[in-house]
Amino acid sequence: MLHKDLKPFPDDFFWGASSSAYQVEGAALEDGKGPSCQDVKEIPEGTSDLSVSVDHYHRYKEDIALMAEMGFKSYRFSISWSRILPDGTGAVNPQGIAFYNNLIDECLKYGIEPIVTMFHFDMPAALDERGSWSKRESIDWFAEFATVLFENFGDRVKYWLTINEQNMLTLVGPIIGTLHVPEGTTNLTKEIYQQNHHQLVAQAKAMQICHQMLPEAKIGPAPNIALVYAASSKPEDVIASQNFNAIRNWLYLDAAVYGVYNNLVWSYLEEHDATPQVTAEDLAIMKAAKPDFLGINYYNTATVEASTEEDQAGVVGDQQSRQTFPGIARSVPNPNLVKTEFGWEIDPIGFRSTVREIYSRYRLPILITENGLGAYDSLTEDGKVHDPYRIDYLRHHIEQIHLAITDGVEMMGYNPWSAIDLISTHEGIKKRYGFIYVDRDDFDLKTLKRYRKDSFYWYKKVIATNGQDLSD
Ligand code: BGP
């Protein structure tokens, strides 16, 4: 659509940014916190461990004050399951409750809406040892955790996200350090999609508990959605794009919103003897759960071409990776897009097409819970960080949100990744995303001092003008 006049951003648009507990807090085993799978995983070569991260646990007051200085309306962060329940179930850690009470209160002190992700890649190690999401009882473990969260924080937290990027847990778990493979697994696809099923039911149960305990609160999923393009106008490439859209994207949103399994994906699972065990009660729970909005992480689009059965299955790269499903779809580079220094394609127009597609399928308000540019930032002698490349990236993506709003897509907010530099899932602190620079390297904690990047001042103006002024 060519728009003569753009509709304004909503007055209550959530301008903010995001983080996750394991990537930002540190204090990994402090004040009663139990280890999570992230604290016991094999650390990717050449990257920092998560014992300190950027020490948000001790420095959150300074960090929230900096977010308030930018004018944030919201801060999307996650709560560490094993900081609240060190063993994953049972005894509650009072110091964990106290930390998140303080973090939430600090946000509210500045009028910043806390948007809480319940699960962000950090399964308690104790539950990993008991079989993690392989076990059907993981549904009850998550329901217990959800109840503790709603009991303790539901009086002040009005926006909840269930599982961060469940599709990435399923598709690229090994990269993220979250894949749990039980001894003796013979059909890995079946195992992974059974775990995924338990997550779908657990998510649905958490939504129901939220609506029962906190009738005023709003809750939704937070998948990583990338619209999948056909590499050409060849009909078989279009079929391939429909296949990968279903496997990568619609499986998760069809289940969360309508409580049904996407038919293309179910057919793919049948073909590979990988359909999960699903009970009538599971489906009833999934159908009864009604998300109030959709949290969406967007980094870029994907492009696929037709694939033959002879193709080699596999993943090249990470969550924005190239994946091949023999006979179904084969990811290929998009020659029309430039890439970041870390190889991720950049597609602002694809942002608009992705949210348009989501809205036309699900007709629910969309909260952007991640979008951002990982880059090698550097600190100058006089304490500056010049990141015009990040300003450009964010400007171009915000422009597309503005167009989507004018297209009639209900956009609730924009919370880019990340509020402050933090530890990448697999590329360390060197892959920086924040508006706030943290003075540490992967193997040298340095001062951990915070510095305002140029993008900090730019975003402050964007927020002050409610998205009207995106100029440098
Ligand atoms: C998303 C995760 C975030 C964050 C982001 C950046 O998939 O939800 O936790 O990690 O990707 O990715 P990376 O850290 O791999 O650069």
CSV table of C-alpha atoms and ligand atoms in Angstrom, one decimal:
chain,number,residue,atom,x,y,z
A,1,MET,CA,0.0,0.0,0.0
A,2,LEU,CA,1.4,3.5,-0.8
A,3,HIS,CA,0.3,5.7,2.1
A,4,LYS,CA,0.0,9.5,1.6
A,5,ASP,CA,-0.3,10.1,5.3
A,6,LEU,CA,1.0,7.8,8.0
A,7,LYS,CA,-1.2,7.1,11.0
A,8,PRO,CA,0.5,8.1,14.3
A,9,PHE,CA,2.0,5.6,16.7
A,10,PRO,CA,-0.5,4.9,19.5
A,11,ASP,CA,-0.2,7.3,22.5
A,12,ASP,CA,0.4,4.3,24.8
A,13,PHE,CA,3.0,2.6,22.5
A,14,PHE,CA,5.5,0.7,24.6
A,15,TRP,CA,8.8,2.2,23.6
A,16,GLY,CA,11.4,0.1,25.5
A,17,ALA,CA,14.0,-2.6,25.0
A,18,SER,CA,14.7,-6.1,26.1
A,19,SER,CA,17.1,-8.4,27.9
A,20,SER,CA,17.1,-12.0,29.4
A,21,ALA,CA,18.1,-13.0,32.9
A,22,TYR,CA,20.9,-15.4,31.9
A,23,GLN,CA,22.4,-13.0,29.4
A,24,VAL,CA,22.4,-9.9,31.6
A,25,GLU,CA,22.2,-10.6,35.3
A,26,GLY,CA,25.4,-12.6,36.3
A,27,ALA,CA,25.3,-13.6,40.0
A,28,ALA,CA,24.7,-17.1,38.5
A,29,LEU,CA,25.0,-19.0,41.7
A,30,GLU,CA,24.6,-16.1,44.2
A,31,ASP,CA,21.9,-15.5,46.9
A,32,GLY,CA,20.4,-18.9,46.6
A,33,LYS,CA,20.1,-19.1,42.9
A,34,GLY,CA,20.3,-22.7,41.5
A,35,PRO,CA,22.2,-23.4,38.3
A,36,SER,CA,20.3,-23.3,35.0
A,37,CYS,CA,21.2,-25.3,31.9
A,38,GLN,CA,23.1,-22.2,30.8
A,39,ASP,CA,25.3,-22.3,33.8
A,40,VAL,CA,26.3,-25.9,33.2
A,41,LYS,CA,26.5,-26.0,29.4
A,42,GLU,CA,29.7,-26.2,27.4
A,43,ILE,CA,30.6,-22.5,26.8
A,44,PRO,CA,31.1,-21.8,23.0
A,45,GLU,CA,34.8,-21.4,22.1
A,46,GLY,CA,36.1,-17.9,22.5
A,47,THR,CA,33.2,-16.6,24.5
A,48,SER,CA,32.5,-15.5,28.0
A,49,ASP,CA,30.7,-17.7,30.5
A,50,LEU,CA,27.6,-16.4,32.3
A,51,SER,CA,28.8,-16.1,35.8
A,52,VAL,CA,29.0,-12.3,35.7
A,53,SER,CA,27.4,-11.4,32.3
A,54,VAL,CA,27.1,-7.6,32.7
A,55,ASP,CA,26.3,-7.7,36.5
A,56,HIS,CA,22.8,-6.4,36.1
A,57,TYR,CA,22.0,-8.3,39.3
A,58,HIS,CA,24.0,-5.8,41.4
A,59,ARG,CA,23.8,-2.8,39.0
A,60,TYR,CA,20.1,-2.9,38.0
A,61,LYS,CA,19.3,0.5,39.7
A,62,GLU,CA,21.9,2.3,37.6
A,63,ASP,CA,20.7,0.4,34.5
A,64,ILE,CA,17.0,1.2,35.0
A,65,ALA,CA,17.9,4.9,35.7
A,66,LEU,CA,19.7,4.9,32.3
A,67,MET,CA,16.6,3.3,30.7
A,68,ALA,CA,14.5,6.0,32.3
A,69,GLU,CA,16.8,8.7,31.0
A,70,MET,CA,16.1,7.4,27.5
A,71,GLY,CA,12.4,7.7,28.3
A,72,PHE,CA,11.5,4.0,28.2
A,73,LYS,CA,7.8,3.2,28.6
A,74,SER,CA,8.6,-0.5,29.1
A,75,TYR,CA,11.4,-2.9,29.9
A,76,ARG,CA,11.1,-6.5,28.8
A,77,PHE,CA,13.2,-8.8,30.9
A,78,SER,CA,13.0,-12.4,32.0
A,79,ILE,CA,12.8,-14.0,35.4
A,80,SER,CA,15.3,-16.8,36.1
A,81,TRP,CA,13.4,-20.0,37.0
A,82,SER,CA,16.2,-21.3,39.1
A,83,ARG,CA,16.6,-18.0,41.0
A,84,ILE,CA,13.0,-18.3,42.1
A,85,LEU,CA,12.9,-22.2,42.5
A,86,PRO,CA,16.6,-23.3,42.8
A,87,ASP,CA,15.5,-27.0,42.3
A,88,GLY,CA,13.0,-26.0,39.7
A,89,THR,CA,10.1,-27.1,41.9
A,90,GLY,CA,9.4,-27.0,45.6
A,91,ALA,CA,11.2,-24.5,47.9
A,92,VAL,CA,11.0,-20.8,46.8
A,93,ASN,CA,14.2,-18.8,47.2
A,94,PRO,CA,13.3,-15.6,49.2
A,95,GLN,CA,16.3,-13.7,47.8
A,96,GLY,CA,15.2,-14.5,44.3
A,97,ILE,CA,11.7,-13.1,45.1
A,98,ALA,CA,13.3,-10.0,46.7
A,99,PHE,CA,15.6,-9.3,43.7
A,100,TYR,CA,12.7,-9.3,41.2
A,101,ASN,CA,10.5,-7.4,43.6
A,102,ASN,CA,13.2,-4.7,43.7
A,103,LEU,CA,13.7,-4.8,39.9
A,104,ILE,CA,9.9,-4.4,39.2
A,105,ASP,CA,9.6,-1.7,41.8
A,106,GLU,CA,12.6,0.2,40.3
A,107,CYS,CA,10.9,0.1,36.9
A,108,LEU,CA,7.6,1.3,38.3
A,109,LYS,CA,9.4,4.1,40.2
A,110,TYR,CA,10.2,5.6,36.7
A,111,GLY,CA,6.8,4.8,35.2
A,112,ILE,CA,8.4,1.9,33.1
A,113,GLU,CA,6.0,-1.0,32.5
A,114,PRO,CA,7.7,-4.3,33.4
A,115,ILE,CA,7.1,-6.9,30.7
A,116,VAL,CA,8.1,-10.2,32.1
A,117,THR,CA,9.3,-13.3,30.1
A,118,MET,CA,8.7,-16.4,32.2
A,119,PHE,CA,11.1,-18.7,30.4
A,120,HIS,CA,14.1,-17.5,28.3
A,121,PHE,CA,16.3,-20.5,27.5
A,122,ASP,CA,17.2,-21.2,31.1
A,123,MET,CA,15.8,-24.5,32.3
A,124,PRO,CA,16.8,-25.2,35.9
A,125,ALA,CA,19.7,-27.7,35.8
A,126,ALA,CA,17.9,-29.8,38.5
A,127,LEU,CA,15.0,-30.2,36.1
A,128,ASP,CA,17.3,-31.0,33.2
A,129,GLU,CA,18.6,-33.9,35.4
A,130,ARG,CA,15.0,-35.1,35.8
A,131,GLY,CA,14.4,-35.1,32.0
A,132,SER,CA,13.6,-31.5,31.2
A,133,TRP,CA,10.8,-31.0,28.6
A,134,SER,CA,11.0,-34.7,27.7
A,135,LYS,CA,8.9,-35.5,30.7
A,136,ARG,CA,5.2,-34.9,30.6
A,137,GLU,CA,5.5,-33.7,34.2
A,138,SER,CA,7.4,-30.6,32.9
A,139,ILE,CA,3.9,-29.3,32.2
A,140,ASP,CA,3.2,-29.3,35.9
A,141,TRP,CA,6.7,-28.0,36.8
A,142,PHE,CA,6.0,-24.9,34.6
A,143,ALA,CA,2.5,-24.5,36.0
A,144,GLU,CA,4.0,-24.4,39.5
A,145,PHE,CA,6.6,-21.9,38.5
A,146,ALA,CA,3.9,-19.7,36.8
A,147,THR,CA,1.8,-19.8,39.9
A,148,VAL,CA,4.7,-18.6,42.1
A,149,LEU,CA,5.3,-15.8,39.6
A,150,PHE,CA,1.7,-14.7,39.5
A,151,GLU,CA,1.4,-14.9,43.3
A,152,ASN,CA,4.5,-12.8,44.0
A,153,PHE,CA,4.5,-10.3,41.1
A,154,GLY,CA,1.0,-10.3,39.6
A,155,ASP,CA,0.0,-7.3,41.7
A,156,ARG,CA,2.4,-5.1,39.6
A,157,VAL,CA,3.2,-7.0,36.4
A,158,LYS,CA,0.4,-6.7,33.9
A,159,TYR,CA,2.2,-8.1,30.8
A,160,TRP,CA,3.5,-11.6,30.7
A,161,LEU,CA,5.3,-13.6,28.0
A,162,THR,CA,5.3,-17.4,28.3
A,163,ILE,CA,8.3,-19.0,26.5
A,164,ASN,CA,10.9,-17.0,24.6
A,165,GLU,CA,11.4,-18.4,21.0
A,166,GLN,CA,10.0,-21.8,21.5
A,167,ASN,CA,10.6,-22.4,17.8
A,168,MET,CA,14.3,-21.8,18.3
A,169,LEU,CA,14.4,-24.2,21.2
A,170,THR,CA,12.9,-26.8,18.8
A,171,LEU,CA,14.9,-25.9,15.6
A,172,VAL,CA,18.3,-24.9,16.9
A,173,GLY,CA,18.5,-26.0,20.5
A,174,PRO,CA,22.1,-27.2,20.3
A,175,ILE,CA,23.3,-23.6,19.3
A,176,ILE,CA,21.4,-22.1,22.2
A,177,GLY,CA,22.7,-24.7,24.6
A,178,THR,CA,19.2,-25.9,25.5
A,179,LEU,CA,18.8,-29.3,23.7
A,180,HIS,CA,18.2,-32.2,26.1
A,181,VAL,CA,18.5,-35.6,24.5
A,182,PRO,CA,17.5,-38.5,26.8
A,183,GLU,CA,19.7,-41.6,26.8
A,184,GLY,CA,18.7,-44.1,24.2
A,185,THR,CA,16.9,-41.6,21.9
A,186,THR,CA,16.6,-43.3,18.5
A,187,ASN,CA,14.3,-40.8,16.7
A,188,LEU,CA,15.6,-37.3,17.6
A,189,THR,CA,12.9,-35.5,15.6
A,190,LYS,CA,10.2,-37.4,17.5
A,191,GLU,CA,11.9,-36.6,20.8
A,192,ILE,CA,12.2,-32.9,20.0
A,193,TYR,CA,8.6,-32.5,18.9
A,194,GLN,CA,7.4,-34.3,22.0
A,195,GLN,CA,9.3,-31.8,24.1
A,196,ASN,CA,7.8,-29.1,21.9
A,197,HIS,CA,4.4,-30.5,22.6
A,198,HIS,CA,4.9,-30.4,26.4
A,199,GLN,CA,6.0,-26.7,26.0
A,200,LEU,CA,2.8,-26.0,24.0
A,201,VAL,CA,0.6,-27.5,26.7
A,202,ALA,CA,2.7,-25.9,29.5
A,203,GLN,CA,2.3,-22.5,27.8
A,204,ALA,CA,-1.4,-22.9,27.4
A,205,LYS,CA,-1.8,-23.9,31.1
A,206,ALA,CA,0.2,-20.9,32.2
A,207,MET,CA,-2.1,-18.6,30.1
A,208,GLN,CA,-5.2,-20.2,31.8
A,209,ILE,CA,-3.7,-19.8,35.3
A,210,CYS,CA,-2.8,-16.2,34.5
A,211,HIS,CA,-6.3,-15.3,33.4
A,212,GLN,CA,-7.7,-17.1,36.5
A,213,MET,CA,-5.3,-15.4,39.0
A,214,LEU,CA,-4.8,-12.1,37.3
A,215,PRO,CA,-7.9,-11.2,35.3
A,216,GLU,CA,-6.5,-7.7,34.5
A,217,ALA,CA,-3.2,-9.0,33.2
A,218,LYS,CA,-2.3,-9.8,29.5
A,219,ILE,CA,-0.3,-12.8,28.4
A,220,GLY,CA,1.1,-14.1,25.1
A,221,PRO,CA,3.8,-16.2,23.5
A,222,ALA,CA,7.1,-14.8,22.2
A,223,PRO,CA,8.3,-16.7,19.1
A,224,ASN,CA,11.0,-15.6,16.7
A,225,ILE,CA,9.1,-15.1,13.5
A,226,ALA,CA,10.8,-14.6,10.1
A,227,LEU,CA,8.5,-14.6,7.1
A,228,VAL,CA,9.9,-17.1,4.6
A,229,TYR,CA,10.2,-15.9,1.0
A,230,ALA,CA,10.3,-18.2,-2.1
A,231,ALA,CA,13.7,-17.9,-3.8
A,232,SER,CA,11.9,-17.5,-7.2
A,233,SER,CA,8.5,-17.5,-8.8
A,234,LYS,CA,8.9,-21.2,-9.6
A,235,PRO,CA,5.7,-22.8,-8.2
A,236,GLU,CA,7.8,-25.5,-6.4
A,237,ASP,CA,9.8,-22.7,-4.6
A,238,VAL,CA,6.5,-21.2,-3.4
A,239,ILE,CA,5.5,-24.6,-2.0
A,240,ALA,CA,8.8,-24.8,-0.2
A,241,SER,CA,8.2,-21.3,1.3
A,242,GLN,CA,4.8,-22.4,2.6
A,243,ASN,CA,6.4,-25.6,4.1
A,244,PHE,CA,9.1,-23.6,5.9
A,245,ASN,CA,6.7,-20.9,7.0
A,246,ALA,CA,4.7,-23.7,8.7
A,247,ILE,CA,7.6,-25.5,10.3
A,248,ARG,CA,9.5,-22.3,11.4
A,249,ASN,CA,6.6,-20.0,12.2
A,250,TRP,CA,2.9,-21.1,12.0
A,251,LEU,CA,3.2,-24.3,14.0
A,252,TYR,CA,3.9,-22.2,17.1
A,253,LEU,CA,1.3,-19.4,16.5
A,254,ASP,CA,-1.5,-21.7,15.3
A,255,ALA,CA,-1.0,-23.7,18.5
A,256,ALA,CA,-0.8,-20.7,20.8
A,257,VAL,CA,-3.7,-18.8,19.3
A,258,TYR,CA,-6.1,-21.5,18.0
A,259,GLY,CA,-4.9,-24.5,20.0
A,260,VAL,CA,-4.4,-26.6,16.9
A,261,TYR,CA,-1.4,-28.2,15.2
A,262,ASN,CA,-0.6,-26.7,11.8
A,263,ASN,CA,-1.7,-29.3,9.2
A,264,LEU,CA,1.5,-29.0,7.1
A,265,VAL,CA,3.7,-29.6,10.1
A,266,TRP,CA,1.6,-32.5,11.4
A,267,SER,CA,1.9,-34.1,7.9
A,268,TYR,CA,5.7,-33.6,8.0
A,269,LEU,CA,5.8,-35.2,11.4
A,270,GLU,CA,3.7,-38.1,10.3
A,271,GLU,CA,6.1,-38.6,7.3
A,272,HIS,CA,9.0,-38.9,9.8
A,273,ASP,CA,7.2,-41.0,12.4
A,274,ALA,CA,7.7,-38.0,14.7
A,275,THR,CA,4.1,-37.1,15.8
A,276,PRO,CA,4.0,-36.4,19.5
A,277,GLN,CA,1.7,-38.1,21.9
A,278,VAL,CA,-1.2,-35.8,22.3
A,279,THR,CA,-4.1,-36.4,24.6
A,280,ALA,CA,-7.6,-35.1,24.3
A,281,GLU,CA,-7.0,-33.2,27.6
A,282,ASP,CA,-3.9,-31.6,26.0
A,283,LEU,CA,-5.9,-30.3,23.1
A,284,ALA,CA,-8.6,-29.0,25.4
A,285,ILE,CA,-6.1,-27.1,27.4
A,286,MET,CA,-4.5,-25.7,24.2
A,287,LYS,CA,-7.9,-24.7,22.8
A,288,ALA,CA,-9.0,-23.0,26.0
A,289,ALA,CA,-5.9,-20.9,26.3
A,290,LYS,CA,-6.4,-17.5,24.7
A,291,PRO,CA,-3.4,-15.2,24.4
A,292,ASP,CA,-4.2,-11.5,24.7
A,293,PHE,CA,-1.4,-10.4,22.4
A,294,LEU,CA,1.6,-11.8,20.5
A,295,GLY,CA,5.2,-11.1,21.5
A,296,ILE,CA,7.2,-11.2,18.3
A,297,ASN,CA,11.0,-11.4,18.0
A,298,TYR,CA,12.1,-10.3,14.4
A,299,TYR,CA,15.6,-10.1,13.1
A,300,ASN,CA,15.2,-10.8,9.4
A,301,THR,CA,13.3,-12.9,6.8
A,302,ALA,CA,14.3,-16.3,5.4
A,303,THR,CA,14.4,-17.5,1.8
A,304,VAL,CA,14.0,-21.0,0.6
A,305,GLU,CA,13.9,-23.0,-2.6
A,306,ALA,CA,12.5,-26.4,-3.4
A,307,SER,CA,14.6,-29.3,-2.0
A,308,THR,CA,14.9,-32.9,-3.2
A,309,GLU,CA,15.0,-36.0,-0.9
A,310,GLU,CA,18.7,-36.3,-1.8
A,311,ASP,CA,19.5,-33.0,-0.1
A,312,GLN,CA,21.6,-33.2,3.1
A,313,ALA,CA,19.5,-32.3,6.1
A,314,GLY,CA,20.9,-29.8,8.6
A,315,VAL,CA,21.4,-26.3,10.0
A,316,VAL,CA,24.2,-24.0,8.9
A,317,GLY,CA,24.5,-21.2,11.5
A,318,ASP,CA,22.2,-20.2,14.3
A,319,GLN,CA,18.6,-19.0,15.0
A,320,GLN,CA,18.7,-16.9,11.8
A,321,SER,CA,20.4,-19.8,10.2
A,322,ARG,CA,20.1,-21.6,6.9
A,323,GLN,CA,18.2,-24.9,7.4
A,324,THR,CA,17.5,-27.7,5.0
A,325,PHE,CA,14.6,-30.1,5.3
A,326,PRO,CA,15.1,-32.7,2.5
A,327,GLY,CA,12.2,-32.8,0.1
A,328,ILE,CA,10.6,-29.9,2.0
A,329,ALA,CA,12.7,-26.7,1.7
A,330,ARG,CA,16.3,-25.6,1.5
A,331,SER,CA,17.3,-22.2,2.9
A,332,VAL,CA,19.4,-20.0,0.5
A,333,PRO,CA,20.9,-16.5,0.9
A,334,ASN,CA,18.7,-13.6,-0.3
A,335,PRO,CA,20.9,-11.8,-2.9
A,336,ASN,CA,18.8,-8.6,-2.4
A,337,LEU,CA,19.8,-8.2,1.2
A,338,VAL,CA,23.0,-7.0,3.0
A,339,LYS,CA,24.3,-8.7,6.1
A,340,THR,CA,25.5,-7.7,9.5
A,341,GLU,CA,29.1,-8.3,10.6
A,342,PHE,CA,27.8,-11.6,12.1
A,343,GLY,CA,26.2,-12.8,8.9
A,344,TRP,CA,22.6,-12.0,9.6
A,345,GLU,CA,20.6,-10.6,6.7
A,346,ILE,CA,19.0,-7.2,7.2
A,347,ASP,CA,15.5,-6.8,5.8
A,348,PRO,CA,13.5,-3.8,7.2
A,349,ILE,CA,10.8,-4.2,4.5
A,350,GLY,CA,10.5,-7.8,5.5
A,351,PHE,CA,9.7,-6.6,9.1
A,352,ARG,CA,6.5,-5.0,7.6
A,353,SER,CA,5.6,-8.0,5.6
A,354,THR,CA,6.1,-10.3,8.6
A,355,VAL,CA,3.9,-8.4,11.0
A,356,ARG,CA,1.3,-7.9,8.2
A,357,GLU,CA,1.2,-11.6,7.7
A,358,ILE,CA,1.0,-12.4,11.4
A,359,TYR,CA,-1.8,-9.9,11.9
A,360,SER,CA,-3.8,-11.2,9.0
A,361,ARG,CA,-3.5,-14.8,10.3
A,362,TYR,CA,-4.2,-14.1,14.0
A,363,ARG,CA,-5.8,-10.7,14.4
A,364,LEU,CA,-4.1,-10.0,17.8
A,365,PRO,CA,-2.1,-7.0,18.9
A,366,ILE,CA,1.6,-7.4,18.2
A,367,LEU,CA,4.3,-6.4,20.7
A,368,ILE,CA,7.8,-6.4,19.2
A,369,THR,CA,9.9,-8.1,22.0
A,370,GLU,CA,13.2,-8.3,20.0
A,371,ASN,CA,14.8,-6.7,17.0
A,372,GLY,CA,18.3,-5.4,16.8
A,373,LEU,CA,21.8,-5.3,15.4
A,374,GLY,CA,24.7,-7.2,16.9
A,375,ALA,CA,27.9,-5.4,16.0
A,376,TYR,CA,31.5,-4.9,17.1
A,377,ASP,CA,31.1,-1.6,19.0
A,378,SER,CA,34.2,0.2,20.3
A,379,LEU,CA,34.7,2.6,23.2
A,380,THR,CA,36.7,5.8,22.4
A,381,GLU,CA,39.3,7.3,24.6
A,382,ASP,CA,36.8,10.0,25.7
A,383,GLY,CA,34.1,7.4,26.6
A,384,LYS,CA,32.0,7.6,23.5
A,385,VAL,CA,30.5,4.8,21.3
A,386,HIS,CA,29.7,5.8,17.8
A,387,ASP,CA,27.2,3.3,16.4
A,388,PRO,CA,25.6,4.9,13.3
A,389,TYR,CA,25.1,1.5,11.9
A,390,ARG,CA,22.8,0.6,14.8
A,391,ILE,CA,20.8,3.9,14.5
A,392,ASP,CA,20.4,3.2,10.7
A,393,TYR,CA,19.2,-0.4,11.4
A,394,LEU,CA,16.7,0.7,14.1
A,395,ARG,CA,15.5,3.7,12.1
A,396,HIS,CA,14.7,1.6,9.0
A,397,HIS,CA,12.8,-1.0,11.1
A,398,ILE,CA,10.8,1.7,13.0
A,399,GLU,CA,9.9,3.2,9.7
A,400,GLN,CA,8.4,-0.1,8.7
A,401,ILE,CA,6.4,-0.4,11.9
A,402,HIS,CA,5.0,3.1,11.1
A,403,LEU,CA,3.9,1.8,7.7
A,404,ALA,CA,2.4,-1.4,9.3
A,405,ILE,CA,0.4,0.7,11.7
A,406,THR,CA,-0.9,2.7,8.7
A,407,ASP,CA,-1.7,-0.7,7.1
A,408,GLY,CA,-4.0,-1.3,10.0
A,409,VAL,CA,-1.8,-3.7,12.0
A,410,GLU,CA,-2.3,-3.3,15.8
A,411,MET,CA,1.2,-2.6,17.0
A,412,MET,CA,1.6,-2.4,20.8
A,413,GLY,CA,5.2,-1.5,21.2
A,414,TYR,CA,8.9,-1.9,20.2
A,415,ASN,CA,11.4,-3.4,22.6
A,416,PRO,CA,14.6,-3.9,20.6
A,417,TRP,CA,17.3,-6.3,21.6
A,418,SER,CA,18.9,-5.2,23.8
A,419,ALA,CA,18.6,-2.4,26.4
A,420,ILE,CA,22.2,-2.9,27.5
A,421,ASP,CA,25.1,-4.9,26.1
A,422,LEU,CA,24.9,-8.5,27.2
A,423,ILE,CA,26.2,-12.0,26.4
A,424,SER,CA,25.1,-13.4,23.1
A,425,THR,CA,23.6,-16.9,23.0
A,426,HIS,CA,26.8,-18.2,21.3
A,427,GLU,CA,29.0,-15.3,20.3
A,428,GLY,CA,29.9,-13.7,23.6
A,429,ILE,CA,29.9,-10.0,24.7
A,430,LYS,CA,31.7,-9.0,21.5
A,431,LYS,CA,28.4,-9.2,19.6
A,432,ARG,CA,27.0,-6.0,21.1
A,433,TYR,CA,23.3,-5.0,20.8
A,434,GLY,CA,22.7,-2.4,23.5
A,435,PHE,CA,22.0,1.3,23.7
A,436,ILE,CA,24.2,1.2,26.7
A,437,TYR,CA,27.8,0.0,26.3
A,438,VAL,CA,29.4,-2.2,29.1
A,439,ASP,CA,33.1,-2.0,29.5
A,440,ARG,CA,34.1,-5.6,29.6
A,441,ASP,CA,35.5,-8.2,27.1
A,442,ASP,CA,34.8,-11.9,26.9
A,443,PHE,CA,37.8,-12.7,29.1
A,444,ASP,CA,38.5,-9.5,30.9
A,445,LEU,CA,35.8,-8.0,33.2
A,446,LYS,CA,37.6,-4.6,33.0
A,447,THR,CA,35.5,-2.0,34.8
A,448,LEU,CA,31.9,-3.1,33.8
A,449,LYS,CA,31.2,0.7,33.6
A,450,ARG,CA,28.2,1.8,31.6
A,451,TYR,CA,28.5,4.2,28.7
A,452,ARG,CA,25.8,5.9,26.6
A,453,LYS,CA,26.2,5.0,22.9
A,454,ASP,CA,25.2,7.5,20.2
A,455,SER,CA,22.1,5.3,19.7
A,456,PHE,CA,21.1,6.0,23.4
A,457,TYR,CA,20.6,9.7,22.6
A,458,TRP,CA,19.0,9.0,19.2
A,459,TYR,CA,16.5,6.6,20.8
A,460,LYS,CA,15.7,9.1,23.6
A,461,LYS,CA,14.6,11.5,20.9
A,462,VAL,CA,12.6,8.9,19.0
A,463,ILE,CA,10.7,8.1,22.2
A,464,ALA,CA,10.2,11.8,23.1
A,465,THR,CA,8.6,12.4,19.8
A,466,ASN,CA,6.6,9.1,19.8
A,467,GLY,CA,8.3,7.9,16.7
A,468,GLN,CA,7.9,11.0,14.7
A,469,ASP,CA,11.5,12.2,14.6
A,470,LEU,CA,13.9,9.4,13.5
A,471,SER,CA,16.6,11.9,12.3
A,472,ASP,CA,20.2,11.8,13.5
B,1,BGP,C1,17.3,-14.3,20.1
B,1,BGP,C2,17.2,-14.6,21.6
B,1,BGP,C3,17.9,-13.6,22.5
B,1,BGP,C4,19.2,-13.0,21.9
B,1,BGP,C5,19.0,-12.7,20.4
B,1,BGP,C6,20.3,-12.3,19.7
B,1,BGP,O1,17.1,-15.5,19.4
B,1,BGP,O2,15.8,-14.6,22.0
B,1,BGP,O3,18.1,-14.2,23.7
B,1,BGP,O4,20.2,-13.9,22.1
B,1,BGP,O5,18.5,-13.8,19.7
B,1,BGP,O6,20.9,-13.5,19.3
B,1,BGP,P1,22.5,-13.8,19.6
B,1,BGP,O7,22.6,-13.6,21.1
B,1,BGP,O8,22.7,-15.2,19.2
B,1,BGP,O9,23.2,-12.8,18.8
